[in-house]
mmCIF file of C-alpha atoms in Angstrom:
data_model
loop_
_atom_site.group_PDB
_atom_site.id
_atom_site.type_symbol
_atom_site.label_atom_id
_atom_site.label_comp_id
_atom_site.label_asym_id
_atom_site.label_seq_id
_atom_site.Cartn_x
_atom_site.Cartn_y
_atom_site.Cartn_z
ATOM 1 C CA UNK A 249 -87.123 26.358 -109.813
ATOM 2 C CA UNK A 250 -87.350 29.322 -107.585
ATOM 3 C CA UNK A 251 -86.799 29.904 -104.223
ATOM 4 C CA UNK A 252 -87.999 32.738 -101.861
ATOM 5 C CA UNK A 253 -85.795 33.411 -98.011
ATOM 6 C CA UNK A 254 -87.363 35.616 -95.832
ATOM 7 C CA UNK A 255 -86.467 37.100 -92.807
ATOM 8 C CA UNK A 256 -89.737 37.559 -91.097
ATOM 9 C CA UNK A 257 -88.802 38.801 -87.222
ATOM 10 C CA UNK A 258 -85.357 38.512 -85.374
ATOM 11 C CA UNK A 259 -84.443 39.606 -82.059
ATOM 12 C CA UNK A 260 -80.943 38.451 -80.490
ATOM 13 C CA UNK A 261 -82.234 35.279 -79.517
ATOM 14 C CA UNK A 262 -84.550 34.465 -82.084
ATOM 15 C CA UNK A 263 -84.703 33.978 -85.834
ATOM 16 C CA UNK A 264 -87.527 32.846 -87.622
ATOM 17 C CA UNK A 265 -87.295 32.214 -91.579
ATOM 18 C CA UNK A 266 -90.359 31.325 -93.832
ATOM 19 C CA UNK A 267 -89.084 29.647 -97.223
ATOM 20 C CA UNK A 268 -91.169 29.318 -99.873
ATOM 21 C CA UNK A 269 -90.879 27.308 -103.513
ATOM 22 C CA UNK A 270 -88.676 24.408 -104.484
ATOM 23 C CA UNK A 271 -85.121 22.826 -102.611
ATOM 24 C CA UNK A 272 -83.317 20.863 -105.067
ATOM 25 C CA UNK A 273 -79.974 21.222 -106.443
ATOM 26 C CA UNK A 274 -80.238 24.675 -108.155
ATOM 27 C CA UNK A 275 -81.927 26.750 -105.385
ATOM 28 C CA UNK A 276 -80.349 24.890 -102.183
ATOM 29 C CA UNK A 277 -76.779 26.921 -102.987
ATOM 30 C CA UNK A 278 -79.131 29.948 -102.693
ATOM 31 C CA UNK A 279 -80.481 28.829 -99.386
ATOM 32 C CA UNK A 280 -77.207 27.464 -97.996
ATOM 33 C CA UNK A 281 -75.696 30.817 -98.571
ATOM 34 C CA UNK A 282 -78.504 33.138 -96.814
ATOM 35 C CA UNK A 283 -78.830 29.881 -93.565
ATOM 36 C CA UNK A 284 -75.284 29.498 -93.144
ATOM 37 C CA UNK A 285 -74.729 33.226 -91.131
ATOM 38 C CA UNK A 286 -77.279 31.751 -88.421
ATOM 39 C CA UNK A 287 -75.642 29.336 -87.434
ATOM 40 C CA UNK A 288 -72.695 30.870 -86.503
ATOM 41 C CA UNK A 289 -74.277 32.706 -84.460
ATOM 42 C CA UNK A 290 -74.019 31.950 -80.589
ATOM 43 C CA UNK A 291 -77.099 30.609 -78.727
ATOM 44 C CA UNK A 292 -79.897 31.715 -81.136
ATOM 45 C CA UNK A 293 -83.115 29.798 -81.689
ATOM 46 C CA UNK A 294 -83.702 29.601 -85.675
ATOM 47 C CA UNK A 295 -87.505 28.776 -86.414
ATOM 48 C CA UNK A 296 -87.797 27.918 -90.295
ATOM 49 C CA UNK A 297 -91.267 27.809 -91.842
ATOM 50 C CA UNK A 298 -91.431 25.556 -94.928
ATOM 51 C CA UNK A 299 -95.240 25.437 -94.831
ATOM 52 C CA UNK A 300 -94.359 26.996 -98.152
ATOM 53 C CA UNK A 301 -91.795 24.656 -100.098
ATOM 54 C CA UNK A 302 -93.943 22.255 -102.492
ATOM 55 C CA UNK A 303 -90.827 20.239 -103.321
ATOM 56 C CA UNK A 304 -87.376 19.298 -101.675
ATOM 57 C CA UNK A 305 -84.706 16.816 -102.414
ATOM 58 C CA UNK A 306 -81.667 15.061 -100.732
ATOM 59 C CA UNK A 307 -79.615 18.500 -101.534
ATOM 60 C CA UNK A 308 -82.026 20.607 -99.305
ATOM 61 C CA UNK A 309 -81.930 17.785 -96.898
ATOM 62 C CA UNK A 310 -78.328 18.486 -96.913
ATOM 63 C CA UNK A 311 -78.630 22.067 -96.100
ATOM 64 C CA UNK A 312 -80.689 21.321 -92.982
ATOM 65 C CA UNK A 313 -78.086 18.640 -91.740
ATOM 66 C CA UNK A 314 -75.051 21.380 -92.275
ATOM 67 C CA UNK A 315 -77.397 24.112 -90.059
ATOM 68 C CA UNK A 316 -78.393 21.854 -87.896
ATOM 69 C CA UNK A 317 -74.503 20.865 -86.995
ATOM 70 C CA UNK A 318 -73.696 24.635 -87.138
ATOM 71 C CA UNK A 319 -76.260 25.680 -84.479
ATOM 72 C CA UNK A 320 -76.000 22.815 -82.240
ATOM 73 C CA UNK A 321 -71.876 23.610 -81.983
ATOM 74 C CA UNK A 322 -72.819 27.317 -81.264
ATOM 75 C CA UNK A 323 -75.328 26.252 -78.435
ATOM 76 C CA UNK A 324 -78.015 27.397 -80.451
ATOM 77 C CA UNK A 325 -81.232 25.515 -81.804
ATOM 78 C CA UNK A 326 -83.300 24.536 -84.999
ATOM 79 C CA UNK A 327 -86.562 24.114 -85.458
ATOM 80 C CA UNK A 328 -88.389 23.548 -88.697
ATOM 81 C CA UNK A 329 -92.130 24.340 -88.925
ATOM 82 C CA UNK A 330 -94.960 23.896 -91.588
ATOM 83 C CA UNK A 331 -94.289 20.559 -93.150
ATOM 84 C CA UNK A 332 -96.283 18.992 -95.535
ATOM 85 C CA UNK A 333 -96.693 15.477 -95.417
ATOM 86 C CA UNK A 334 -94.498 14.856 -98.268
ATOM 87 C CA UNK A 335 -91.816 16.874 -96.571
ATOM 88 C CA UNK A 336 -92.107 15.215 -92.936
ATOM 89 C CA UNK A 337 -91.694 11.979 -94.902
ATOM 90 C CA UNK A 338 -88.608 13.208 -96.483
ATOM 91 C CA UNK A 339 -87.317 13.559 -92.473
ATOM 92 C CA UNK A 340 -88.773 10.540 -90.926
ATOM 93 C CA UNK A 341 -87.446 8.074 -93.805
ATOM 94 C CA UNK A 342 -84.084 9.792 -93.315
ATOM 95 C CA UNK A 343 -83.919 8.896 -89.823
ATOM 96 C CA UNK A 344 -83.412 13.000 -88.706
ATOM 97 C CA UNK A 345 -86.989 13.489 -87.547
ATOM 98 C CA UNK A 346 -85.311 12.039 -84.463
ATOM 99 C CA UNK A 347 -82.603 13.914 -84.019
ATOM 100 C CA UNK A 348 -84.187 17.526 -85.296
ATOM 101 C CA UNK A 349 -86.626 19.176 -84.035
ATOM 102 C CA UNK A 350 -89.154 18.799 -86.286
ATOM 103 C CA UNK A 351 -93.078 20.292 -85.486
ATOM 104 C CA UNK A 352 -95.364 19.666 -88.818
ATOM 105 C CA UNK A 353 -98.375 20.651 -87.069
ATOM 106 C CA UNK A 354 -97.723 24.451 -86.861
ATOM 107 C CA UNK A 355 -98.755 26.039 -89.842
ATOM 108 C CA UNK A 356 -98.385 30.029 -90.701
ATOM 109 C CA UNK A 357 -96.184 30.166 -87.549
ATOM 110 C CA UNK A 358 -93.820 32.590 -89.347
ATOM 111 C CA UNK A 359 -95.390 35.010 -91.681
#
């Protein structure tokens, strides 16, 4: 159960994050905690690579719904990267595939 967060470029309107290992309920605390300053930030773009996570559950989904309503209130936007199958299935059953921007097919987009 480990989790990796990694900052891998930011300018002022641009973050990009590339997560790697497991979301469940013991790491997403960890991830909440190092997201959340994002999106209180005004207007920013966060681009989140989880080409990298092998395993998320309804708590990381969770996470991703709380940034996703914290960046669309500051004017800024999400967009999440690098999904595996088993991850953009996690989305599109939930029904937020439509609402999030969601872009499987790039891979390695954030180093």
């Amino acid at each position: 159960m480990n989790i990796s967060i990694n900052v891998t470029e930011q300018t002022d309107e641009q973050v990009k994050v590339a997560i790697a290992g497991e979301i469940d309920a013991f790491t997403a605390p960890k991830l909440r905690e190092k997201m959340e300053p994002f999106s209180l930030q005004e207007g920013i773009t966060l681009i989140v690579d989880l080409s990298q996570v092998n395993y998320m559950d309804s708590t990381g989904i969770g996470v991703f719904v709380g940034l996703f309503k914290g960046m669309k209130s500051n004017g800024g936007h999400l967009q999440l990267i690098g999904l595996s199958d088993r991850l953009k299935r996690l989305f599109d059953i939930t029904g937020l595939a439509d609402i999030m921007d969601i872009n499987p097919e790039v891979k390695g987009g954030v180093e």
